Short mmCIF file of C-alpha atoms and ligand atoms in Angstrom, two decimals:
data_model
loop_
_atom_site.label_atom_id
_atom_site.label_comp_id
_atom_site.label_asym_id
_atom_site.label_seq_id
_atom_site.Cartn_x
_atom_site.Cartn_y
_atom_site.Cartn_z
CA MET A 1 -85.10 24.12 -116.43
CA ASP A 2 -83.64 20.64 -115.77
CA SER A 3 -82.07 19.75 -112.45
CA ILE A 4 -80.09 16.80 -111.09
CA HIS A 5 -81.43 15.13 -107.94
CA ILE A 6 -79.03 13.10 -105.81
CA ARG A 7 -79.63 11.06 -102.66
CA GLY A 8 -76.12 10.90 -101.29
CA GLY A 9 -74.32 8.56 -98.96
CA VAL A 10 -73.86 5.63 -101.40
CA ARG A 11 -70.32 4.26 -101.87
CA LEU A 12 -69.68 4.17 -105.62
CA GLN A 13 -68.98 0.66 -106.81
CA GLY A 14 -68.62 -1.10 -110.16
CA LYS A 15 -67.27 0.01 -113.49
CA VAL A 16 -67.87 2.86 -115.87
CA ARG A 17 -66.51 3.55 -119.34
CA ILE A 18 -64.83 6.91 -119.83
CA GLN A 19 -66.12 8.98 -122.76
CA GLY A 20 -63.95 10.60 -125.42
CA SER A 21 -62.21 13.85 -124.56
CA LYS A 22 -64.07 17.14 -124.98
CA ASN A 23 -60.95 19.27 -125.25
CA ALA A 24 -59.32 16.93 -127.78
CA SER A 25 -62.38 16.41 -129.98
CA LEU A 26 -63.19 20.12 -130.45
CA PRO A 27 -59.91 21.27 -132.09
CA ILE A 28 -59.81 18.02 -134.10
CA LEU A 29 -63.28 18.80 -135.45
CA ALA A 30 -62.11 22.33 -136.32
CA ALA A 31 -59.07 20.79 -138.06
CA THR A 32 -61.30 18.86 -140.46
CA LEU A 33 -61.88 22.25 -142.15
CA LEU A 34 -58.32 22.06 -143.46
CA THR A 35 -58.84 18.74 -145.24
CA ARG A 36 -60.26 17.51 -148.54
CA GLY A 37 -62.06 14.18 -148.21
CA THR A 38 -63.98 12.50 -145.43
CA ASN A 39 -62.77 12.38 -141.84
CA HIS A 40 -63.96 9.83 -139.33
CA ILE A 41 -63.65 11.10 -135.77
CA ARG A 42 -64.29 8.02 -133.62
CA ASN A 43 -65.06 7.98 -129.89
CA CYS A 44 -66.35 11.52 -130.25
CA PRO A 45 -68.23 12.53 -127.07
CA LYS A 46 -71.92 13.36 -127.47
CA ILE A 47 -71.80 16.58 -125.48
CA ALA A 48 -73.28 20.03 -125.97
CA ASP A 49 -69.96 21.63 -127.03
CA VAL A 50 -69.42 18.98 -129.74
CA TYR A 51 -72.96 19.53 -131.06
CA ARG A 52 -72.21 23.27 -131.16
CA MET A 53 -68.97 22.71 -133.07
CA LEU A 54 -70.73 20.41 -135.57
CA HIS A 55 -73.43 23.04 -136.03
CA LEU A 56 -70.70 25.60 -136.77
CA LEU A 57 -69.00 23.26 -139.26
CA GLU A 58 -72.34 22.68 -141.03
CA SER A 59 -72.91 26.42 -141.22
CA LEU A 60 -69.54 26.67 -142.99
CA GLY A 61 -70.66 24.11 -145.58
CA CYS A 62 -69.30 20.83 -144.13
CA GLN A 63 -71.22 17.57 -144.44
CA VAL A 64 -71.63 16.07 -140.96
CA ALA A 65 -73.10 12.68 -140.02
CA TRP A 66 -72.96 10.64 -136.83
CA GLU A 67 -72.04 6.99 -137.31
CA GLY A 68 -71.88 4.74 -134.26
CA ASP A 69 -69.60 6.27 -131.63
CA GLY A 70 -68.11 8.69 -134.10
CA VAL A 71 -68.84 11.42 -136.55
CA ARG A 72 -67.96 11.78 -140.22
CA VAL A 73 -67.05 15.24 -141.46
CA ASN A 74 -66.44 16.19 -145.06
CA ALA A 75 -65.17 19.74 -145.59
CA GLU A 76 -64.79 19.57 -149.39
CA ASP A 77 -67.28 22.42 -149.96
CA ALA A 78 -66.47 24.43 -146.84
CA GLY A 79 -65.85 28.17 -147.05
CA LEU A 80 -66.28 31.33 -145.02
CA ARG A 81 -69.99 31.84 -144.39
CA GLN A 82 -72.07 33.41 -141.64
CA MET A 83 -71.84 31.29 -138.48
CA PRO A 84 -74.59 31.14 -135.82
CA ALA A 85 -73.57 33.66 -133.16
CA ASP A 86 -74.98 31.66 -130.24
CA ALA A 87 -72.80 28.63 -131.09
CA ILE A 88 -69.73 30.90 -131.19
CA THR A 89 -70.45 32.73 -127.95
CA GLY A 90 -71.61 29.56 -126.16
CA MET A 91 -68.15 28.04 -125.88
CA ARG A 92 -64.51 29.05 -125.70
CA SER A 93 -63.46 26.36 -128.20
CA SER A 94 -65.09 28.19 -131.09
CA LEU A 95 -61.81 30.16 -130.92
CA CYS A 96 -60.00 27.37 -132.77
CA LEU A 97 -62.00 28.37 -135.83
CA LEU A 98 -59.77 31.47 -135.96
CA GLY A 99 -56.72 29.44 -136.96
CA ALA A 100 -58.68 26.87 -138.97
CA LEU A 101 -60.56 29.43 -141.08
CA LEU A 102 -57.49 31.60 -141.64
CA GLY A 103 -55.72 28.42 -142.76
CA ARG A 104 -58.53 27.34 -145.05
CA THR A 105 -59.80 30.64 -146.48
CA GLY A 106 -57.32 33.33 -145.43
CA ARG A 107 -60.17 35.17 -143.70
CA VAL A 108 -62.27 34.83 -140.56
CA VAL A 109 -65.26 36.76 -139.22
CA MET A 110 -66.63 35.73 -135.84
CA GLU A 111 -68.04 37.03 -132.57
CA TYR A 112 -65.91 36.95 -129.45
CA PRO A 113 -66.13 33.41 -128.11
CA GLY A 114 -67.71 32.55 -124.78
CA GLY A 115 -67.16 29.63 -122.44
CA CYS A 116 -67.15 29.27 -118.69
CA VAL A 117 -66.79 32.39 -116.60
CA ILE A 118 -63.68 31.22 -114.78
CA GLY A 119 -61.47 34.24 -115.27
CA ALA A 120 -60.71 37.02 -117.69
CA ARG A 121 -59.73 34.57 -120.45
CA PRO A 122 -58.32 37.09 -122.92
CA ILE A 123 -57.41 36.11 -126.48
CA ASP A 124 -54.28 38.25 -126.89
CA LEU A 125 -51.99 35.20 -127.18
CA HIS A 126 -54.14 33.78 -130.01
CA LEU A 127 -54.24 37.04 -131.97
CA GLY A 128 -50.58 37.85 -131.34
CA ALA A 129 -49.38 34.48 -132.63
CA LEU A 130 -51.63 34.52 -135.69
CA GLN A 131 -50.41 38.04 -136.47
CA GLN A 132 -46.85 36.72 -136.48
CA LEU A 133 -47.97 34.25 -139.16
CA GLY A 134 -49.21 37.15 -141.30
CA ALA A 135 -52.83 37.70 -140.24
CA HIS A 136 -54.26 41.15 -139.46
CA PHE A 137 -57.17 41.64 -137.07
CA HIS A 138 -59.62 44.39 -136.34
CA GLU A 139 -62.86 44.54 -134.45
CA GLU A 140 -66.25 45.79 -135.59
CA GLU A 141 -69.06 45.90 -133.02
CA GLY A 142 -67.94 42.86 -131.04
CA THR A 143 -66.98 40.92 -134.16
CA ILE A 144 -63.38 39.87 -134.83
CA ILE A 145 -62.32 40.18 -138.44
CA GLY A 146 -59.08 38.49 -139.43
CA GLU A 147 -57.44 38.55 -142.83
CA ALA A 148 -54.28 37.21 -144.37
CA PRO A 149 -54.42 38.84 -147.82
CA ARG A 150 -50.93 37.67 -148.73
CA GLY A 151 -51.42 34.25 -147.16
CA LEU A 152 -49.81 32.90 -143.98
CA THR A 153 -46.05 32.47 -143.69
CA GLY A 154 -44.25 30.25 -141.22
CA THR A 155 -42.05 31.91 -138.60
CA LEU A 156 -40.53 31.48 -135.15
CA ILE A 157 -43.12 32.07 -132.43
CA GLN A 158 -42.00 32.36 -128.83
CA MET A 159 -45.04 32.01 -126.56
CA PRO A 160 -44.87 34.46 -123.65
CA LYS A 161 -47.10 32.14 -121.61
CA SER A 162 -48.29 28.56 -122.05
CA SER A 163 -51.73 28.45 -123.65
CA VAL A 164 -53.55 25.35 -124.85
CA GLY A 165 -55.97 27.18 -127.14
CA ALA A 166 -53.36 29.53 -128.61
CA THR A 167 -51.00 26.63 -129.35
CA GLU A 168 -53.86 24.82 -131.10
CA ASN A 169 -54.65 27.92 -133.17
CA ILE A 170 -51.02 28.28 -134.22
CA VAL A 171 -50.86 24.62 -135.26
CA LEU A 172 -54.10 24.93 -137.25
CA ALA A 173 -52.88 27.99 -139.12
CA ALA A 174 -49.25 26.90 -139.47
CA VAL A 175 -49.99 23.60 -141.26
CA MET A 176 -51.45 25.75 -144.06
CA ALA A 177 -48.76 28.46 -143.98
CA ARG A 178 -45.86 28.68 -146.41
CA GLY A 179 -42.64 27.33 -144.91
CA GLU A 180 -41.73 26.22 -141.42
CA THR A 181 -43.18 27.44 -138.14
CA ILE A 182 -41.38 26.83 -134.87
CA VAL A 183 -43.40 27.29 -131.68
CA ARG A 184 -41.35 27.67 -128.50
CA GLY A 185 -43.18 27.47 -125.20
CA ALA A 186 -45.97 25.43 -126.81
CA ALA A 187 -48.57 23.89 -124.47
CA ARG A 188 -47.83 20.19 -123.88
CA GLU A 189 -51.35 19.16 -122.87
CA PRO A 190 -52.45 15.77 -124.31
CA GLU A 191 -55.20 17.55 -126.25
CA VAL A 192 -52.59 19.50 -128.27
CA GLU A 193 -50.85 16.19 -128.89
CA ALA A 194 -54.11 14.63 -130.13
CA LEU A 195 -54.69 17.53 -132.54
CA CYS A 196 -51.16 17.21 -133.92
CA ALA A 197 -51.55 13.44 -134.26
CA PHE A 198 -54.75 13.92 -136.25
CA LEU A 199 -53.19 16.51 -138.55
CA CYS A 200 -50.24 14.16 -139.17
CA GLN A 201 -52.75 11.44 -140.11
CA CYS A 202 -54.12 13.93 -142.64
CA GLY A 203 -50.66 14.44 -144.18
CA ALA A 204 -49.22 17.31 -142.12
CA LYS A 205 -45.65 17.24 -140.91
CA ILE A 206 -45.24 18.21 -137.25
CA GLN A 207 -42.22 17.41 -135.14
CA GLY A 208 -41.75 17.68 -131.39
CA ILE A 209 -45.31 16.52 -130.62
CA GLY A 210 -45.78 16.31 -126.85
CA THR A 211 -42.89 18.72 -126.16
CA ASP A 212 -42.86 22.50 -125.71
CA GLU A 213 -41.19 23.05 -129.06
CA LEU A 214 -43.21 22.22 -132.14
CA ARG A 215 -41.83 22.36 -135.68
CA ILE A 216 -44.52 22.52 -138.33
CA GLU A 217 -43.75 22.22 -142.00
CA GLY A 218 -46.60 24.07 -143.66
CA GLY A 219 -48.18 24.11 -147.07
CA ARG A 220 -48.95 20.42 -147.53
CA ALA A 221 -52.34 19.45 -148.99
CA LEU A 222 -54.28 17.62 -146.27
CA HIS A 223 -56.56 14.68 -146.93
CA GLY A 224 -59.30 13.15 -144.81
CA ALA A 225 -58.28 10.76 -142.03
CA GLN A 226 -59.57 8.61 -139.24
CA ILE A 227 -58.75 9.05 -135.56
CA ARG A 228 -59.98 7.72 -132.24
CA VAL A 229 -60.37 10.59 -129.77
CA PRO A 230 -58.51 9.71 -126.55
CA ALA A 231 -60.55 9.19 -123.39
CA ASP A 232 -61.30 12.28 -121.35
CA ARG A 233 -58.75 12.67 -118.55
CA ILE A 234 -60.96 15.22 -116.77
CA VAL A 235 -64.07 13.00 -116.79
CA ALA A 236 -61.91 10.07 -115.59
CA GLY A 237 -60.49 12.31 -112.85
CA THR A 238 -64.01 13.43 -111.87
CA TYR A 239 -65.19 9.84 -111.34
CA LEU A 240 -61.95 8.88 -109.60
CA LEU A 241 -62.41 11.73 -107.12
CA ALA A 242 -66.13 10.91 -106.73
CA CYS A 243 -65.12 7.34 -105.84
CA LEU A 244 -62.73 8.66 -103.17
CA GLY A 245 -65.29 11.12 -101.81
CA THR A 246 -67.85 8.35 -101.32
CA GLY A 247 -65.41 5.72 -99.99
CA GLY A 248 -66.01 3.48 -103.00
CA SER A 249 -64.15 1.11 -105.32
CA VAL A 250 -64.45 1.67 -109.03
CA LEU A 251 -62.95 0.51 -112.33
CA LEU A 252 -62.55 3.39 -114.77
CA GLU A 253 -62.65 1.57 -118.10
CA ASP A 254 -60.45 3.03 -120.86
CA ALA A 255 -59.12 5.71 -118.48
CA PRO A 256 -56.17 7.55 -120.11
CA ILE A 257 -53.84 6.50 -117.29
CA GLY A 258 -50.73 7.94 -118.95
CA HIS A 259 -52.32 11.40 -118.87
CA MET A 260 -53.56 11.18 -115.28
CA GLY A 261 -50.27 11.24 -113.37
CA ALA A 262 -51.09 14.25 -111.19
CA VAL A 263 -54.56 13.08 -110.13
CA ILE A 264 -53.23 9.56 -109.50
CA ALA A 265 -50.49 11.06 -107.30
CA LEU A 266 -53.13 13.04 -105.38
CA ALA A 267 -55.29 9.92 -104.92
CA ARG A 268 -52.28 8.05 -103.48
CA GLN A 269 -51.60 10.94 -101.08
CA LEU A 270 -55.21 10.72 -99.95
CA GLY A 271 -54.65 7.04 -99.16
CA ALA A 272 -56.26 5.36 -102.18
CA THR A 273 -55.09 2.08 -103.68
CA LEU A 274 -54.85 2.19 -107.46
CA GLN A 275 -54.14 -0.48 -109.99
CA ALA A 276 -53.69 -0.06 -113.73
CA SER A 277 -54.62 -2.89 -116.08
CA SER A 278 -55.46 -3.36 -119.74
CA GLU A 279 -59.12 -2.69 -118.85
CA GLY A 280 -58.46 0.65 -117.20
CA LEU A 281 -57.74 2.06 -113.76
CA PHE A 282 -59.05 0.42 -110.60
CA VAL A 283 -59.47 2.75 -107.62
CA GLN A 284 -60.16 1.73 -104.04
CA ALA A 285 -60.81 4.49 -101.51
CA PRO A 286 -59.26 4.21 -98.03
CA ASP A 287 -61.47 4.04 -94.91
CA VAL A 288 -60.45 7.60 -94.09
CA LEU A 289 -59.06 10.12 -96.59
CA THR A 290 -55.86 11.77 -95.39
CA ALA A 291 -55.79 15.40 -96.53
CA CYS A 292 -52.78 16.42 -98.57
CA PRO A 293 -51.39 19.62 -97.03
CA ALA A 294 -51.23 21.56 -100.31
CA LEU A 295 -52.47 21.24 -103.86
CA SER A 296 -51.84 23.70 -106.68
CA THR A 297 -53.00 23.68 -110.25
CA GLU A 298 -50.30 23.78 -112.92
CA ILE A 299 -49.94 23.41 -116.65
CA TYR A 300 -49.63 19.79 -117.82
CA PRO A 301 -48.31 17.48 -116.45
CA GLY A 302 -49.22 19.27 -113.20
CA PHE A 303 -52.59 19.02 -111.49
CA PRO A 304 -55.27 20.21 -113.96
CA THR A 305 -57.26 23.33 -113.16
CA ASP A 306 -60.33 21.54 -114.55
CA LEU A 307 -60.23 19.13 -111.58
CA GLN A 308 -59.56 21.74 -108.91
CA SER A 309 -63.19 22.36 -107.84
CA ILE A 310 -63.87 18.63 -107.69
CA ALA A 311 -60.77 17.98 -105.58
CA LEU A 312 -61.84 20.85 -103.35
CA ALA A 313 -65.25 19.25 -102.76
CA VAL A 314 -63.64 15.90 -101.88
CA MET A 315 -61.13 17.58 -99.56
CA THR A 316 -64.00 18.70 -97.28
CA ALA A 317 -64.28 15.09 -96.11
CA ALA A 318 -60.55 14.43 -95.66
CA ASP A 319 -58.81 14.27 -92.31
CA GLY A 320 -56.79 17.49 -92.01
CA THR A 321 -56.53 20.75 -93.90
CA CYS A 322 -55.50 21.37 -97.49
CA LEU A 323 -54.28 24.64 -98.99
CA ILE A 324 -55.53 24.84 -102.57
CA GLU A 325 -53.88 27.28 -104.94
CA GLU A 326 -55.35 28.07 -108.36
CA LYS A 327 -52.54 29.17 -110.67
CA ILE A 328 -54.25 29.05 -114.09
CA PHE A 329 -57.58 30.90 -113.87
CA GLU A 330 -58.36 33.64 -111.36
CA ASN A 331 -62.08 33.02 -110.91
CA ARG A 332 -62.27 29.33 -110.14
CA PHE A 333 -63.56 29.41 -106.58
CA ARG A 334 -67.21 30.20 -107.35
CA VAL A 335 -68.10 26.78 -105.99
CA LEU A 336 -67.13 27.82 -102.45
CA GLU A 337 -70.48 29.50 -101.79
CA PRO A 338 -72.72 26.49 -102.53
CA LEU A 339 -70.25 24.12 -100.86
CA THR A 340 -70.28 26.29 -97.74
CA ASP A 341 -74.07 26.11 -97.86
CA MET A 342 -73.75 22.32 -97.86
CA GLY A 343 -71.59 22.43 -94.72
CA GLY A 344 -68.05 22.71 -96.08
CA HIS A 345 -65.59 24.87 -94.12
CA PHE A 346 -63.17 27.09 -95.98
CA ALA A 347 -60.86 29.99 -95.19
CA ARG A 348 -60.27 32.22 -98.20
CA ILE A 349 -56.66 33.40 -98.02
CA ASP A 350 -56.70 35.56 -101.16
CA ALA A 351 -58.05 35.52 -104.72
CA ARG A 352 -56.09 32.42 -105.66
CA ARG A 353 -55.79 30.49 -102.37
CA VAL A 354 -58.27 28.68 -100.16
CA LEU A 355 -57.69 26.60 -97.06
CA VAL A 356 -60.09 23.65 -96.97
CA GLU A 357 -60.80 22.57 -93.42
CA GLY A 358 -61.53 18.87 -93.65
CA ASN A 359 -63.56 16.49 -91.49
CA SER A 360 -66.83 18.10 -92.58
CA THR A 361 -70.00 16.13 -93.19
CA LEU A 362 -71.82 17.68 -96.13
CA GLN A 363 -75.59 18.00 -96.13
CA GLY A 364 -77.85 17.93 -99.18
CA ARG A 365 -79.10 21.34 -100.36
CA GLU A 366 -80.50 22.98 -103.46
CA VAL A 367 -77.52 24.47 -105.28
CA GLU A 368 -76.81 26.13 -108.60
CA ALA A 369 -74.06 25.20 -111.07
CA ARG A 370 -72.48 28.33 -112.54
CA GLU A 371 -69.88 26.73 -114.77
CA LEU A 372 -68.98 23.29 -116.11
CA ARG A 373 -66.42 21.86 -113.66
CA GLY A 374 -67.87 23.69 -110.67
CA GLY A 375 -71.18 22.02 -111.59
CA ALA A 376 -69.53 18.60 -111.61
CA ALA A 377 -68.01 19.43 -108.21
CA LEU A 378 -71.52 20.07 -106.84
CA VAL A 379 -72.68 16.69 -108.19
CA VAL A 380 -69.74 15.01 -106.44
CA ALA A 381 -70.55 16.93 -103.24
CA GLY A 382 -74.15 15.71 -103.55
CA LEU A 383 -72.94 12.09 -103.78
CA MET A 384 -70.92 12.62 -100.58
CA ALA A 385 -73.67 14.47 -98.70
CA GLY A 386 -76.40 13.15 -96.43
CA GLY A 387 -79.97 13.69 -97.65
CA GLU A 388 -81.03 15.09 -100.99
CA THR A 389 -79.06 17.52 -103.16
CA VAL A 390 -80.63 19.28 -106.13
CA VAL A 391 -78.19 20.75 -108.64
CA ARG A 392 -79.66 23.35 -110.97
CA GLY A 393 -77.90 24.77 -114.02
CA CYS A 394 -77.41 21.36 -115.70
CA ALA A 395 -76.74 22.99 -119.08
CA PHE A 396 -73.24 23.84 -117.85
CA ILE A 397 -72.56 20.20 -116.95
CA ASP A 398 -73.91 19.02 -120.34
CA ARG A 399 -71.14 21.02 -122.01
CA GLY A 400 -68.58 18.42 -120.93
CA TYR A 401 -70.23 15.24 -119.61
CA GLU A 402 -72.16 12.98 -121.99
CA ASN A 403 -74.48 11.72 -119.29
CA ILE A 404 -73.16 12.18 -115.78
CA CYS A 405 -76.34 10.72 -114.21
CA ARG A 406 -76.18 7.53 -116.31
CA ASP A 407 -72.48 7.06 -115.57
CA LEU A 408 -72.90 7.53 -111.82
CA ARG A 409 -76.02 5.34 -111.70
CA GLU A 410 -73.88 2.57 -113.25
CA LEU A 411 -71.73 2.94 -110.15
CA GLY A 412 -74.75 2.59 -107.87
CA ALA A 413 -75.45 6.28 -107.19
CA ARG A 414 -79.03 7.42 -106.65
CA ILE A 415 -79.00 10.26 -109.12
CA TYR A 416 -81.70 11.38 -111.56
CA ARG A 417 -82.32 14.17 -113.99
CA VAL A 418 -85.70 15.81 -113.58
C1 UD1 B 501 -58.06 25.05 -122.19
C2 UD1 B 501 -59.18 24.09 -121.85
C3 UD1 B 501 -59.67 24.31 -120.43
C4 UD1 B 501 -58.49 24.23 -119.46
C5 UD1 B 501 -57.37 25.16 -119.90
C6 UD1 B 501 -56.12 25.01 -119.05
C7 UD1 B 501 -60.28 23.75 -123.97
C8 UD1 B 501 -61.51 23.96 -124.78
N1 UD1 B 501 -60.28 24.31 -122.76
O1 UD1 B 501 -58.59 26.36 -122.11
O2 UD1 B 501 -60.62 23.31 -120.13
O3 UD1 B 501 -58.93 24.61 -118.19
O4 UD1 B 501 -56.99 24.87 -121.26
O5 UD1 B 501 -55.66 23.70 -119.09
O6 UD1 B 501 -59.36 23.05 -124.36
N2 UD1 B 501 -54.50 33.37 -121.55
C9 UD1 B 501 -54.15 34.67 -121.85
N3 UD1 B 501 -54.32 35.10 -123.14
C10 UD1 B 501 -54.80 34.29 -124.12
C11 UD1 B 501 -55.13 32.95 -123.80
C12 UD1 B 501 -54.98 32.52 -122.50
O7 UD1 B 501 -53.73 35.42 -120.98
O8 UD1 B 501 -54.91 34.74 -125.28
C13 UD1 B 501 -54.34 32.89 -120.16
C14 UD1 B 501 -55.65 32.39 -119.55
O9 UD1 B 501 -56.39 33.46 -119.01
C15 UD1 B 501 -55.13 31.44 -118.51
C16 UD1 B 501 -53.89 30.83 -119.15
O10 UD1 B 501 -53.52 31.74 -120.19
O11 UD1 B 501 -54.74 32.13 -117.35
C17 UD1 B 501 -54.07 29.45 -119.74
O12 UD1 B 501 -55.19 29.44 -120.57
P1 UD1 B 501 -55.30 28.47 -121.85
O13 UD1 B 501 -54.28 27.38 -121.73
O14 UD1 B 501 -55.27 29.32 -123.06
O15 UD1 B 501 -56.72 27.87 -121.65
P2 UD1 B 501 -57.82 27.59 -122.74
O16 UD1 B 501 -57.15 27.15 -124.01
O17 UD1 B 501 -58.77 28.71 -122.79
#
């Protein structure tokens, strides 16, 4: 089993290019199933979840080929076929095949999807919305079977709660449905916007992109298109926070600055100097980080839950205390145990709130990643810590980071994969 070895205590310095977005590329790849012709998905990150999605598309009959920094997908001959169960259960994003396959074939058969264990993560919002479009679902031995025998029909969908994945599923199904679909309470995350932008490139008509009310005119034939996947705001945020944790100065090339408002605001509160330019985002850490008194995760444009564990790790070094509240997922504090082992001090208030007591000096330890972003938080903690840190469970980190060791070595870190 691979592990990441870090000798901490180096201030990160230099520049690093930010990879394409995981959460934007996955639904876009699923969307290629709705098209006839070849799609070119440029700046597609080479991460485990993308490889899984491509494997799933191939199993459905798509032609897939990497070309430079992108991937070409032709779904001309795609249809409903048996998909490899491990690729479905290995990631939450396989869920977007529900909407895409219902849209393409009117039928879907798949195992319950997996993904990081960061909360209950039910799929009721996905199924409920697709049912409103005319699909019926039942379950047979852990397999979801969805059918739309009379086809999908556009309707008004009022989301009871904001959900990125459910909004993406609605969009994927609704572009193929008869008539207009209106989604109220749609998720506004940039990844939903990227999916809609791609579908519009393919010939779909979607209005209200980037707002919480989407209007989708369904039933148009979609052709192949080209898109450049936006840079990953979570990877950019990870390296920004790593820079602050190590007292460094870093240029994040291609950082999606317009999508990073909340993390930029946090960095300013911590005392960082930031400068945006055509090259990217320059970040200079202060001599001493000033803890922000409170930080809570929110739906976009609030502070992203995917950066919460990483912010928590950095907060251990700040001057003062910080109350962190997790409002999106209920099981996102699993990183507290290894961070406590490394010398972090925390007071757990309740299931969703933790008080980080700052001014701690972390010490290198052998720790285990148990999910993607928590794993990245342990890598950042290792960069901040004295001595050697060994992070096991790299497979989780590979789900979202192309090559975290290469990127951080470019910034001067002493970090190796063994
Ligand atoms: C996506 C992202 C994930 C990010 C999350 C929130 C992908 C592949 N993953 O996950 O990285 O952390 O958005 O920004 O894009 N919920 C329900 N029922 C459902 C669906 C969701 O109750 O059917 C709840 C979830 O448990 C959670 C909240 O809704 O509490 C938001 O989840 P959602 O926005 O759906 O997250 P994902 O799409 O799974």
